PDB file of C-alpha atoms in Angstrom:
ATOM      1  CA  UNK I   1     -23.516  -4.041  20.814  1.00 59.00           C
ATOM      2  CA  UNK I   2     -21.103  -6.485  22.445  1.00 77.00           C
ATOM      3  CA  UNK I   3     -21.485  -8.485  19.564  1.00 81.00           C
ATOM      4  CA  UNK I   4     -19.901  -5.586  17.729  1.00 87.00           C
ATOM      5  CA  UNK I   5     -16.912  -4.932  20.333  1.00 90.00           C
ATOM      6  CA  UNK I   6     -15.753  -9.387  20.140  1.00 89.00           C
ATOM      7  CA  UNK I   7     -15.769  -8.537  16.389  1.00 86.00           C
ATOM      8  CA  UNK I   8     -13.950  -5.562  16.093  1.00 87.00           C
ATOM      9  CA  UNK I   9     -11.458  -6.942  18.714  1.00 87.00           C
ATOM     10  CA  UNK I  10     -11.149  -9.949  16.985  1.00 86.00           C
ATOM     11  CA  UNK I  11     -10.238  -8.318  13.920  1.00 84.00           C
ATOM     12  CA  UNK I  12      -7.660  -6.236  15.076  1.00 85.00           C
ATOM     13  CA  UNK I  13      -6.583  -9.668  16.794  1.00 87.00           C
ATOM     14  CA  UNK I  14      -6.218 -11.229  13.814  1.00 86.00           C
ATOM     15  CA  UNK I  15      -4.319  -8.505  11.988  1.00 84.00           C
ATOM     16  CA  UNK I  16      -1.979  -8.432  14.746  1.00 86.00           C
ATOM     17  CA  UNK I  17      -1.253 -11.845  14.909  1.00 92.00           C
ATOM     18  CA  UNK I  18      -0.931 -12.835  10.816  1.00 93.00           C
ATOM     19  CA  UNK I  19       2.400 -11.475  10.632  1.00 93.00           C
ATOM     20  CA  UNK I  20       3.674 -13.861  13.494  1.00 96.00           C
ATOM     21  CA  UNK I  21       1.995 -16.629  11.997  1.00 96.00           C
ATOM     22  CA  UNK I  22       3.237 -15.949   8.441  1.00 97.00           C
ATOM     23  CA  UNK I  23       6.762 -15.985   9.340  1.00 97.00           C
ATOM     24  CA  UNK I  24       6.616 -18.900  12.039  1.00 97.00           C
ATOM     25  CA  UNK I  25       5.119 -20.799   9.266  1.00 97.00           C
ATOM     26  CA  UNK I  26       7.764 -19.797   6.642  1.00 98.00           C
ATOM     27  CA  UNK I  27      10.264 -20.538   9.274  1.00 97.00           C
ATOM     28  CA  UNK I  28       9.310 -24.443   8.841  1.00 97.00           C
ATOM     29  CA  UNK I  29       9.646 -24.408   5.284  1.00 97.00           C
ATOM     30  CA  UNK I  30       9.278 -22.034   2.047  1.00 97.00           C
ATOM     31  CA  UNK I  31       5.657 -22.281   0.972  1.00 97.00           C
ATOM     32  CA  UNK I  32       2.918 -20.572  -2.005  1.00 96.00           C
ATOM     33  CA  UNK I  33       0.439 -18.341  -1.504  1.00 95.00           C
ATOM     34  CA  UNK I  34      -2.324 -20.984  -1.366  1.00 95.00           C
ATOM     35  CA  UNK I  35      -0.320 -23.515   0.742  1.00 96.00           C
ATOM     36  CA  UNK I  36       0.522 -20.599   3.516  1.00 96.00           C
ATOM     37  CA  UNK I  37      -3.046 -19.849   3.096  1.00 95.00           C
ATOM     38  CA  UNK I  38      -4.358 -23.229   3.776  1.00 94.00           C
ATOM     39  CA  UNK I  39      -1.878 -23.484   7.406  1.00 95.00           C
ATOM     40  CA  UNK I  40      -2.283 -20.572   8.647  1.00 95.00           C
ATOM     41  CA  UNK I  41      -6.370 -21.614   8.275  1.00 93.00           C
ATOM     42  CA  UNK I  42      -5.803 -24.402  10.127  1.00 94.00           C
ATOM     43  CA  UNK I  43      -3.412 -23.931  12.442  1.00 94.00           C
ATOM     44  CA  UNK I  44      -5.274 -20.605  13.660  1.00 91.00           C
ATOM     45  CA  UNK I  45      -8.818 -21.283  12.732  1.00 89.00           C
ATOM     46  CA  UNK I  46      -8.688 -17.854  11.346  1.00 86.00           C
ATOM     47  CA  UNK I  47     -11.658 -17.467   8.199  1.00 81.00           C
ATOM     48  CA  UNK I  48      -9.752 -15.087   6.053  1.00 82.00           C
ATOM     49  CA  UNK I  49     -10.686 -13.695   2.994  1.00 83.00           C
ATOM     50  CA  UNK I  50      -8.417 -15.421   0.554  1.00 91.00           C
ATOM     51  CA  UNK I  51      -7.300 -12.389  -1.576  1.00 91.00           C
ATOM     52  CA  UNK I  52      -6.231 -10.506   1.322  1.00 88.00           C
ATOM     53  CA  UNK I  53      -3.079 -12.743   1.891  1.00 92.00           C
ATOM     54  CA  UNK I  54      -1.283 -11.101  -1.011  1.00 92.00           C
ATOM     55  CA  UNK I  55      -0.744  -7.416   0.001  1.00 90.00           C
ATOM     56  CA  UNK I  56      -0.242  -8.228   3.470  1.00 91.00           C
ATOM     57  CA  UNK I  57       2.628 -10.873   1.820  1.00 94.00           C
ATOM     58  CA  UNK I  58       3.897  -8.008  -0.479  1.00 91.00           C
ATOM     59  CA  UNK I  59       4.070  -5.339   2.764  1.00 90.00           C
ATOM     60  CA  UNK I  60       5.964  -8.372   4.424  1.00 94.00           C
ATOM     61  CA  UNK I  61       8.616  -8.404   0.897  1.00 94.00           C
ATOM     62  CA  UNK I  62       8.541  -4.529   1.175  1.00 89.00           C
ATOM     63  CA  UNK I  63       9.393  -4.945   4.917  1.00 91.00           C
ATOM     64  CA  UNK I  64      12.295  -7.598   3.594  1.00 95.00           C
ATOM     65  CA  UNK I  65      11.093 -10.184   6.564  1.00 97.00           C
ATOM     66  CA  UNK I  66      10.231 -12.570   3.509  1.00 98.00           C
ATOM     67  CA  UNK I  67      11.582 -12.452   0.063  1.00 97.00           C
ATOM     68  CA  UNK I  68       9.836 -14.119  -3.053  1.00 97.00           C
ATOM     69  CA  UNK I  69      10.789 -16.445  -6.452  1.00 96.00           C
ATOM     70  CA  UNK I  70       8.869 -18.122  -9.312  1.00 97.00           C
ATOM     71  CA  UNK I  71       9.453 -21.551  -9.999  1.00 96.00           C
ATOM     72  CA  UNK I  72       8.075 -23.324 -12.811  1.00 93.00           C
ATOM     73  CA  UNK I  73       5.501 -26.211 -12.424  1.00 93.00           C
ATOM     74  CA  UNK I  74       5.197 -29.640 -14.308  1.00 89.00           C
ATOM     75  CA  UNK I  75       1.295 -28.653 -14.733  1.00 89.00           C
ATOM     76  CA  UNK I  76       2.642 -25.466 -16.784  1.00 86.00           C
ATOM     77  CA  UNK I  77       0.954 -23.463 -13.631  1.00 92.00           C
ATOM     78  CA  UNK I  78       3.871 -21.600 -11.811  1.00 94.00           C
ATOM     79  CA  UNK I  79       3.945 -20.979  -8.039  1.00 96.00           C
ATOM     80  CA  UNK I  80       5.589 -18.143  -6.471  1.00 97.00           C
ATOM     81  CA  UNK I  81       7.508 -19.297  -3.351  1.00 97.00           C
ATOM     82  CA  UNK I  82       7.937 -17.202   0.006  1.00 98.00           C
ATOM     83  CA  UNK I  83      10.899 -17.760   2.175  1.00 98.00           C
ATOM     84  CA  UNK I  84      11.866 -16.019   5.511  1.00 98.00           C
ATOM     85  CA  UNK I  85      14.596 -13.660   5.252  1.00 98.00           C
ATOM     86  CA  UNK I  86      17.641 -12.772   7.729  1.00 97.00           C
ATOM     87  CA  UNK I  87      15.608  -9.707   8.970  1.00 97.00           C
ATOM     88  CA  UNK I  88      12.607 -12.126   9.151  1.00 97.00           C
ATOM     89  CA  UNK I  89      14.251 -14.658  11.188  1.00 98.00           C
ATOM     90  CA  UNK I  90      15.810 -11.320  13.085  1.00 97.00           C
ATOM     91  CA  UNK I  91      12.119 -10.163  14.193  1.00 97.00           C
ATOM     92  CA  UNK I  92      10.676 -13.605  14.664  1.00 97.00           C
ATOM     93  CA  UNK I  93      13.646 -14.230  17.634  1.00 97.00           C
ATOM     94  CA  UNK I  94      11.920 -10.935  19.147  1.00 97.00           C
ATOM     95  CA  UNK I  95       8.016 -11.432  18.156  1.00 97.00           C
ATOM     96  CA  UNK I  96       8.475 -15.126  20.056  1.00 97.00           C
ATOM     97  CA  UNK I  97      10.119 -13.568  23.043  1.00 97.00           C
ATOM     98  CA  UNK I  98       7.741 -11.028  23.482  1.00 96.00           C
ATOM     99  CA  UNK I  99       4.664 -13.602  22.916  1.00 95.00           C
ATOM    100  CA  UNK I 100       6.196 -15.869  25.476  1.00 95.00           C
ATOM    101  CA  UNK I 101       5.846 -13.633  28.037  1.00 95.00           C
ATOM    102  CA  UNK I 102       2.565 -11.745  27.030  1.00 94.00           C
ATOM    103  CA  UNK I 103       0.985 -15.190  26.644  1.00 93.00           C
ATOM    104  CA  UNK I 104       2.635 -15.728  30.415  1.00 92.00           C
ATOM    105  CA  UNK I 105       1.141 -12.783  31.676  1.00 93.00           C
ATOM    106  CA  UNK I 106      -2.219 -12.969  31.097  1.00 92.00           C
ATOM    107  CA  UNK I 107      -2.245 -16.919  32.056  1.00 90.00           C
ATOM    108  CA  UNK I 108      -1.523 -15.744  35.337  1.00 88.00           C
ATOM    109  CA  UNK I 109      -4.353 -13.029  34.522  1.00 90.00           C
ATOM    110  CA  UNK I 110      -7.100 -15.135  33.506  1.00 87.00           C
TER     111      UNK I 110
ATOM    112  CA  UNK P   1      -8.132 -29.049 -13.889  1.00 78.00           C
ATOM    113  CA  UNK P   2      -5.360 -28.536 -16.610  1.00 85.00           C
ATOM    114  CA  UNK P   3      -4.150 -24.819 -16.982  1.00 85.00           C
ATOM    115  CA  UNK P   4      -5.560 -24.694 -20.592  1.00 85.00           C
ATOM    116  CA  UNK P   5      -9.228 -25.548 -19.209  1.00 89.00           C
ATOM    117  CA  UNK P   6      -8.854 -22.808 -16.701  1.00 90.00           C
ATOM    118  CA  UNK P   7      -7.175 -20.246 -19.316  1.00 91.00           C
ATOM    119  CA  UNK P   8     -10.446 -21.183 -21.034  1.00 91.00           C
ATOM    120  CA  UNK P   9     -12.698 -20.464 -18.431  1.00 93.00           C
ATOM    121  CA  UNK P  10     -15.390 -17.409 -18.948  1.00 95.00           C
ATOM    122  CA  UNK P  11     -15.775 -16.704 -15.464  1.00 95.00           C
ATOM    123  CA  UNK P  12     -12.037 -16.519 -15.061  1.00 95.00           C
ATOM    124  CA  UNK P  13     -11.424 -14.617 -18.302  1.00 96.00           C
ATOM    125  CA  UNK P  14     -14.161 -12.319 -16.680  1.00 96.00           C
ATOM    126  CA  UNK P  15     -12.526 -12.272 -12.897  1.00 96.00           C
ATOM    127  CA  UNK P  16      -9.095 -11.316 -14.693  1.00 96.00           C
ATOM    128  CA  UNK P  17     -10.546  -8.636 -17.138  1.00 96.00           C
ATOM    129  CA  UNK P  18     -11.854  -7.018 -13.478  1.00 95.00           C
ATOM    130  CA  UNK P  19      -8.299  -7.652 -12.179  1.00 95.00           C
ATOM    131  CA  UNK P  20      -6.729  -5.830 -15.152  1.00 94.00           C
ATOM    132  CA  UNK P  21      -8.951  -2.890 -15.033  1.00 91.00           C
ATOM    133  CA  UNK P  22      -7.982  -2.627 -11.072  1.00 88.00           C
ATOM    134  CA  UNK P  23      -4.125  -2.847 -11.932  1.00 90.00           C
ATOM    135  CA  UNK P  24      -3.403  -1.422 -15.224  1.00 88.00           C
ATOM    136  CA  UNK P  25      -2.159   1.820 -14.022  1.00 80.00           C
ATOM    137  CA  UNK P  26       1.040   0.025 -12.212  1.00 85.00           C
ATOM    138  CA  UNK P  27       4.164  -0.967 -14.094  1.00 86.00           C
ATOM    139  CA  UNK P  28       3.726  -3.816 -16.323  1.00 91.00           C
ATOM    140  CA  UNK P  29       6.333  -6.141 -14.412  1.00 91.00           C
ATOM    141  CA  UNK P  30       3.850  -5.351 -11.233  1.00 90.00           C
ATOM    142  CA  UNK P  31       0.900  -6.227 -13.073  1.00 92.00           C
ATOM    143  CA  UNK P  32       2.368  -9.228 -14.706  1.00 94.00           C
ATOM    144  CA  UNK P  33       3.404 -10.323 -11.192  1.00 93.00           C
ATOM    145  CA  UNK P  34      -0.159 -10.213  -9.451  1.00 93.00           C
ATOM    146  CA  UNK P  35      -1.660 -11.096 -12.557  1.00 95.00           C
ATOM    147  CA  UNK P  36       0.366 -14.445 -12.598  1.00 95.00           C
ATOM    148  CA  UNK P  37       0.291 -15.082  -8.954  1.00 95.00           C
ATOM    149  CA  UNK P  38      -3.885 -14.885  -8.924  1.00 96.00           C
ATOM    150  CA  UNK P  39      -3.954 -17.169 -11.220  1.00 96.00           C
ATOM    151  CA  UNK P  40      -1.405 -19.631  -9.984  1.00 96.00           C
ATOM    152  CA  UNK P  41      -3.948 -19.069  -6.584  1.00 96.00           C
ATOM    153  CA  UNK P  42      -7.094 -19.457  -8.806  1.00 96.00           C
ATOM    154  CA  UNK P  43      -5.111 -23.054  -9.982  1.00 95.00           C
ATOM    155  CA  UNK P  44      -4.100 -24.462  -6.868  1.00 94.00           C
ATOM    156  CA  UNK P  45      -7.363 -23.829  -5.265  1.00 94.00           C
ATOM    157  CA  UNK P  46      -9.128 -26.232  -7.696  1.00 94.00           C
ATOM    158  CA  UNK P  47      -6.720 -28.955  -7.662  1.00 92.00           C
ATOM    159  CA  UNK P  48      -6.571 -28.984  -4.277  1.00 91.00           C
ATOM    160  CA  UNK P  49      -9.829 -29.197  -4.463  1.00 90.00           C
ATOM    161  CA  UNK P  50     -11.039 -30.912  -7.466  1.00 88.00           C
ATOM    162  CA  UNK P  51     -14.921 -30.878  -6.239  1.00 91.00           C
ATOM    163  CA  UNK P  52     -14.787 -27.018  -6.640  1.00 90.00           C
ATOM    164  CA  UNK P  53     -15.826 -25.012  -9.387  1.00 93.00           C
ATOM    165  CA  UNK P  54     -13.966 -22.022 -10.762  1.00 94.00           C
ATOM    166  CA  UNK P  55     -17.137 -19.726  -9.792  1.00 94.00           C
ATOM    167  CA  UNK P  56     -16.684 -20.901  -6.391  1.00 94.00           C
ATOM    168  CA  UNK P  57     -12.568 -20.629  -6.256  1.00 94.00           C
ATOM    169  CA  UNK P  58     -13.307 -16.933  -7.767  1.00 95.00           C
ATOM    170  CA  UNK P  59     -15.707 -16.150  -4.482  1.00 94.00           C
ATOM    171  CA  UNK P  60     -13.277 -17.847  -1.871  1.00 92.00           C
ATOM    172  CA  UNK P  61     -10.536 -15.427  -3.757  1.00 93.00           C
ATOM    173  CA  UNK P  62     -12.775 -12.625  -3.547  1.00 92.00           C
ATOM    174  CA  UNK P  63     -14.104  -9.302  -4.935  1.00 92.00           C
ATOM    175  CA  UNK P  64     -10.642  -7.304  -6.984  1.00 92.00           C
ATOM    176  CA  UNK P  65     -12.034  -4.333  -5.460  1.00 88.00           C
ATOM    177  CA  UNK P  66     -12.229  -5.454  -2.154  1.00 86.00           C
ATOM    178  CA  UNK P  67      -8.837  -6.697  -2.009  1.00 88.00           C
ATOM    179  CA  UNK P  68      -6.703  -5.003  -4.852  1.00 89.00           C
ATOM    180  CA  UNK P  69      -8.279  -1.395  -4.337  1.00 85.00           C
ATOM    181  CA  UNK P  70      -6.117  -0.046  -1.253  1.00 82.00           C
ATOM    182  CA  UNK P  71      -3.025  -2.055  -2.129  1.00 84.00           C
ATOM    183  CA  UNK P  72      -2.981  -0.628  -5.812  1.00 86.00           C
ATOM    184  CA  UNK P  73      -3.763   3.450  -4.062  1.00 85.00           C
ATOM    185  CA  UNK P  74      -0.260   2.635  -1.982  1.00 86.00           C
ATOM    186  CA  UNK P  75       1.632   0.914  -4.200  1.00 85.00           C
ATOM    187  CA  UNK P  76       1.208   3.597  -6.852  1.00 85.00           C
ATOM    188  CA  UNK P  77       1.827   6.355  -4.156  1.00 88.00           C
ATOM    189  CA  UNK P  78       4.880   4.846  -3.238  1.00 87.00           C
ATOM    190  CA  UNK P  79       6.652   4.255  -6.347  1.00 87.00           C
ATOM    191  CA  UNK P  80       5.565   8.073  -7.130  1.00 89.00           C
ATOM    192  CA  UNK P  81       6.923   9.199  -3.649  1.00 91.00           C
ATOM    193  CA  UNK P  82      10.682   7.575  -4.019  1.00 89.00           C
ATOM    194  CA  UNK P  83      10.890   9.208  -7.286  1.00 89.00           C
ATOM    195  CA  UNK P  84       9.882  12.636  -5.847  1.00 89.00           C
ATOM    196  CA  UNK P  85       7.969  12.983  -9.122  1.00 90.00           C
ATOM    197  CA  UNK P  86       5.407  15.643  -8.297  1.00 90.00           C
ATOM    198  CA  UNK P  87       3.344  14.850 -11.095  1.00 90.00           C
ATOM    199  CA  UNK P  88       3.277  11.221 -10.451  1.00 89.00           C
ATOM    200  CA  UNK P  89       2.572  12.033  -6.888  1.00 91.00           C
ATOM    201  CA  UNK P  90      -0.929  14.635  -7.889  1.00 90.00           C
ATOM    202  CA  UNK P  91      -1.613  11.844  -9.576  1.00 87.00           C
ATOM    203  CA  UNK P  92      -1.646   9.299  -7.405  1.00 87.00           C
ATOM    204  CA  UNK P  93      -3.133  11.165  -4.334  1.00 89.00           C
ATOM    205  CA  UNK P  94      -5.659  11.797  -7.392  1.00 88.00           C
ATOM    206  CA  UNK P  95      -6.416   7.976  -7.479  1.00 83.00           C
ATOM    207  CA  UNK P  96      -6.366   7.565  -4.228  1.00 83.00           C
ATOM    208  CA  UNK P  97      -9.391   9.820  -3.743  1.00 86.00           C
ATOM    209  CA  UNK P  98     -11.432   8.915  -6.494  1.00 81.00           C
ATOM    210  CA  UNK P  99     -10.695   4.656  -6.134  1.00 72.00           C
ATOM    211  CA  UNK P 100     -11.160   4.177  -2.188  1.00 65.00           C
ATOM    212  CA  UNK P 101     -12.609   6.133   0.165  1.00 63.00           C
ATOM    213  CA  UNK P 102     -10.976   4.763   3.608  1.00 70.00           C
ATOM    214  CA  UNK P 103      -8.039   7.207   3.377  1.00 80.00           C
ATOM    215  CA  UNK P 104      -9.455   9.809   1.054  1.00 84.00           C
ATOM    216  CA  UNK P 105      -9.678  12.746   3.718  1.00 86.00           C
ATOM    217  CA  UNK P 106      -5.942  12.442   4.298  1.00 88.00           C
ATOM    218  CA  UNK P 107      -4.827  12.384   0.756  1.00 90.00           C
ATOM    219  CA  UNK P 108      -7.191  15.291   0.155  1.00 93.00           C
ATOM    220  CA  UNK P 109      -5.224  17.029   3.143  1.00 93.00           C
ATOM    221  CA  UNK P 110      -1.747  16.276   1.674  1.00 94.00           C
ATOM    222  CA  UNK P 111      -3.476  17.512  -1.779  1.00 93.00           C
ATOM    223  CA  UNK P 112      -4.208  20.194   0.188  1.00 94.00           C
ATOM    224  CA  UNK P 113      -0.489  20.655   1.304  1.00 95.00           C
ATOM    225  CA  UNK P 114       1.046  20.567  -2.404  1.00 95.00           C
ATOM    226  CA  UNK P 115      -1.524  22.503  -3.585  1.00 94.00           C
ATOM    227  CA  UNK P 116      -0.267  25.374  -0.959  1.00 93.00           C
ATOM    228  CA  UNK P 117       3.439  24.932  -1.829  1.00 94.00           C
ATOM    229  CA  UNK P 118       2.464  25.233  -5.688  1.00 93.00           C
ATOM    230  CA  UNK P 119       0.975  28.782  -4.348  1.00 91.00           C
ATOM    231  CA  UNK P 120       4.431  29.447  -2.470  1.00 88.00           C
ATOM    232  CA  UNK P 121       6.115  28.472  -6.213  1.00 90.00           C
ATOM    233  CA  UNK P 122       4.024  30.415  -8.380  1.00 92.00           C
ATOM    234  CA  UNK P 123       4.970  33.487  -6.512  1.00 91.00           C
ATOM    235  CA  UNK P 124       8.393  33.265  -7.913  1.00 89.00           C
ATOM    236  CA  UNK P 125       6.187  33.741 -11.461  1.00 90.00           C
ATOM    237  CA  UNK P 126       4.261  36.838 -10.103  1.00 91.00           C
ATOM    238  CA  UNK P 127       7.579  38.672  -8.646  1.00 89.00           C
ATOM    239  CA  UNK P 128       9.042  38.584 -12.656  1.00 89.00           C
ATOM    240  CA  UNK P 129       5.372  39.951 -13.901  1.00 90.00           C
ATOM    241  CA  UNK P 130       4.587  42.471 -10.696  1.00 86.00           C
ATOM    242  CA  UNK P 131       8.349  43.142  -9.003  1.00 86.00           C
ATOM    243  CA  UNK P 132       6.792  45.746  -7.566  1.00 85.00           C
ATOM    244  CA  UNK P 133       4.030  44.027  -5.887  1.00 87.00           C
ATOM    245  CA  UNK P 134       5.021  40.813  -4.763  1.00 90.00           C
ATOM    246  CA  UNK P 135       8.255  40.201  -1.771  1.00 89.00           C
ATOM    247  CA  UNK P 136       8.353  40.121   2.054  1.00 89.00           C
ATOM    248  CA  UNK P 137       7.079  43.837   3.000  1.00 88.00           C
ATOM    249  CA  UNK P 138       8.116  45.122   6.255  1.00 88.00           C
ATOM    250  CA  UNK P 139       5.562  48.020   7.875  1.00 83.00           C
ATOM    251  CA  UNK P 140       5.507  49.593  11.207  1.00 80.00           C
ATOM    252  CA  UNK P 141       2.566  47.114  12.498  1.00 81.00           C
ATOM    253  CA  UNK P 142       4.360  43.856  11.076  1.00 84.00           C
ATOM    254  CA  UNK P 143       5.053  42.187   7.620  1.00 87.00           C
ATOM    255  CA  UNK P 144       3.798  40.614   4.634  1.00 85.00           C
ATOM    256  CA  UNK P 145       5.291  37.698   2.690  1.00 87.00           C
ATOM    257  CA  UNK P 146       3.910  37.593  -0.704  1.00 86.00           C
ATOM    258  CA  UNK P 147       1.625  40.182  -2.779  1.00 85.00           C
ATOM    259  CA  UNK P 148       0.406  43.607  -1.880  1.00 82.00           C
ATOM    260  CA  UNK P 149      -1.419  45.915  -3.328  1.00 81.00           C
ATOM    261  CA  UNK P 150      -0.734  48.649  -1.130  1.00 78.00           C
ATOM    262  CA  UNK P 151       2.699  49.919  -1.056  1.00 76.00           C
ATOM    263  CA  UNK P 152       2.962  53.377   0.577  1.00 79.00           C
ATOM    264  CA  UNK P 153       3.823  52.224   3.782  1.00 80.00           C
ATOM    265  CA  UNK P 154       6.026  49.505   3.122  1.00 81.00           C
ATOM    266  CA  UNK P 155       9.178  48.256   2.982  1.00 85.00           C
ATOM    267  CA  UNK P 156      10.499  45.368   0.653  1.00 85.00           C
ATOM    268  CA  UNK P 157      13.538  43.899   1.787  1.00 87.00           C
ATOM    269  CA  UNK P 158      14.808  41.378  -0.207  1.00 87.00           C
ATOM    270  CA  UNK P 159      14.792  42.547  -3.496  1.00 85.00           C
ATOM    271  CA  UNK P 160      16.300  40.377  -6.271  1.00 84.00           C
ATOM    272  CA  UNK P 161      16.592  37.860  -3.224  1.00 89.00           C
ATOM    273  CA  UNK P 162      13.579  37.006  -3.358  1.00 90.00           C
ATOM    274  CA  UNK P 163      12.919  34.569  -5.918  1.00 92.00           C
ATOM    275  CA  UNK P 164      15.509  32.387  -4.558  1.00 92.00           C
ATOM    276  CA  UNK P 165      14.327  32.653  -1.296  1.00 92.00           C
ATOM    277  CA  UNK P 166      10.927  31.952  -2.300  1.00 92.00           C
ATOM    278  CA  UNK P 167      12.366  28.714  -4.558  1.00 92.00           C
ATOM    279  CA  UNK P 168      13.946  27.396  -1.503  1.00 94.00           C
ATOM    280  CA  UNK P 169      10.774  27.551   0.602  1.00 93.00           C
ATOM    281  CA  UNK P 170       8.835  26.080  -1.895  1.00 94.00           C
ATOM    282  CA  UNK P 171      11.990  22.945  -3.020  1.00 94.00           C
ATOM    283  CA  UNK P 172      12.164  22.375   1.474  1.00 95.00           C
ATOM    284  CA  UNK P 173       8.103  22.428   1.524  1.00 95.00           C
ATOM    285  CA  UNK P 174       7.924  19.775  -1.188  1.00 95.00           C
ATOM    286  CA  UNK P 175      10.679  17.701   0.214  1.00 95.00           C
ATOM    287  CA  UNK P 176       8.958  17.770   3.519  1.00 96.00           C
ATOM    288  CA  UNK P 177       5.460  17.314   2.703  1.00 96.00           C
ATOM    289  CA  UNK P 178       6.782  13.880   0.641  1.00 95.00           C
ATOM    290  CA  UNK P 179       9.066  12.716   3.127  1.00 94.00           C
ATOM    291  CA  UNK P 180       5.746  12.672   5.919  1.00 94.00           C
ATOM    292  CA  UNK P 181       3.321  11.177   2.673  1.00 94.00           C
ATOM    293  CA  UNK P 182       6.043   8.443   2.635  1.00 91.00           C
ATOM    294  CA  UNK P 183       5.868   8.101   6.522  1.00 90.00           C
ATOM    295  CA  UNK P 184       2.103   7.855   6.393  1.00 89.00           C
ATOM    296  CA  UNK P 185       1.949   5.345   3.647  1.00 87.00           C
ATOM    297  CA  UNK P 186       3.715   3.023   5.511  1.00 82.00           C
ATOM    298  CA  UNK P 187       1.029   3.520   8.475  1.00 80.00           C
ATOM    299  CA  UNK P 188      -1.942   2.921   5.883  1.00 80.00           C
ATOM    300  CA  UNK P 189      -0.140  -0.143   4.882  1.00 76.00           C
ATOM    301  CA  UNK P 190       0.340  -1.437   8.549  1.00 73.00           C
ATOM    302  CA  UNK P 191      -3.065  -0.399   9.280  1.00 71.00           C
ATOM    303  CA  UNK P 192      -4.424  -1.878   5.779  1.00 69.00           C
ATOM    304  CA  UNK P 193      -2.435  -4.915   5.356  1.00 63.00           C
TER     305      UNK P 193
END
């Protein structure tokens, strides 16, 4: 049963934290799929299913935080490049803010 | 691994046949789009890491279904909601109930909806073929907005006025009933995504 609850909270965990981590990671540089999938594994640990990157990248183009562009590849293989966007950059200012002090707040908690 | 060896591939020939089947009722620019970018994923995955095996890069990837399914149902809904297409809309609410299940009761409901307003429409229809019969009856106990059989006792009251009465209803119905599918997708896709 508890079991259960850690997982469930977990997930929504994750889900609310992929969006900050997507665009904190786009804010370093402008990244693929695959390479944004491979830091935000390791720099949250989180085991995601690798197809489920995409639509939550396309709601994130739909929401215009991050915008999108092919670029051709030596290997013949194109690779379709994220960026953060003005809005993106807009929202992370306020995402950060509001982690900085939630993150405060329960450090004094626990 | 050179793109032509994993063009080549059966299990990815396979794997994209599924992916096809999943996508091919979206534009073609939006299918050519996911179709390129999963396999641009499939190809980095294996020369990034050469010791893996297309079979294996597939199941790190994932089911289509299980990933493709929900964001196909809202994608479709959505380009069919900003046109205000009501056919396009039936028929992706249609889709939506018979291809994933997580969010069937609601598009059932706003089936439900449209299916009510088409009621309020086709009563335009019925006031050419019954005049008589169909409008918004007044009687000494209260009204009736619609048909009735039973005329002795009532009073109709808006006559030729009806019909575009009744079209307005039914165009500010429609236009409300999208507007709140529109608001709701972008829940699903908050909640989904």
């Amino acid at each position: 049963m508890d079991a259960n609850v850690i997982a469930k909270w977990e997930t929504q965990m994750k889900k609310g934290t992929l969006d900050f981590i997507i665009l904190l990671l786009l804010k370093k540089k402008d990244q693929y799929g695959y390479e944004l999938l491979e830091h935000i594994k390791s720099v949250s640990g989180y085991d995601i299913s690798e197809g489920t990157i995409y639509p939550l990248l396309n709601r994130l183009k739909d929401d215009q935080l991050i915008e999108s562009k092919w670029v051709e590849m030596e290997t013949g293989m194109p690779r379709k490049y994220y960026s953060i966007t003005g809005n993106g950059l807009a929202s992370l200012e306020k995402m950060t803010a509001f982690w900085a002090t939630l993150s405060g707040n329960l450090k004094n908690l626990i | 691994m050179n793109k032509d060896t994993l063009l080549n591939d059966q299990h990815y020939k396979t794997y994209m046949k599924k992916v096809h089947s999943m996508i091919s009722r979206l534009p073609k620019h939006d299918q050519a789009d996911i179709q390129r970018e999963i396999s641009s994923h499939i190809f980095e995955s294996l020369n990034n890491y050469p010791e893996t095996t297309v079979e294996q890069a597939l199941e790190n990837l994932g089911e289509p279904q299980t990933y493709l399914s929900e964001w196909v149902v809202t994608k479709k809904l959505e380009k069919a909601v900003s046109t205000f297409n009501p056919f396009r809309i039936i028929w992706g609410l249609i889709t939506g109930i018979v291809k994933h299940g997580a969010y069937a009761f609601k598009y059932i409901l706003f089936g439900l909806l449209y299916l009510f307003t088409l009621a309020f429409g086709s009563l335009c229809i019925a006031k050419i073929i019954a005049p008589s019969h169909i409008g918004l009856f007044i009687y000494p106990q209260g009204f009736t907005f619609g048909f009735n059989s039973d005329i002795s006792n009532a009073h109709e009251v808006l006559g030729a006025k009806f019909i575009p009465v009744c079209l307005f209803i039914t165009i500010l119905l429609y236009m409300v009933i999208t507007v709140l599918l529109k608001m709701s997708l972008s829940k699903v896709k908050e909640r989904l995504f």
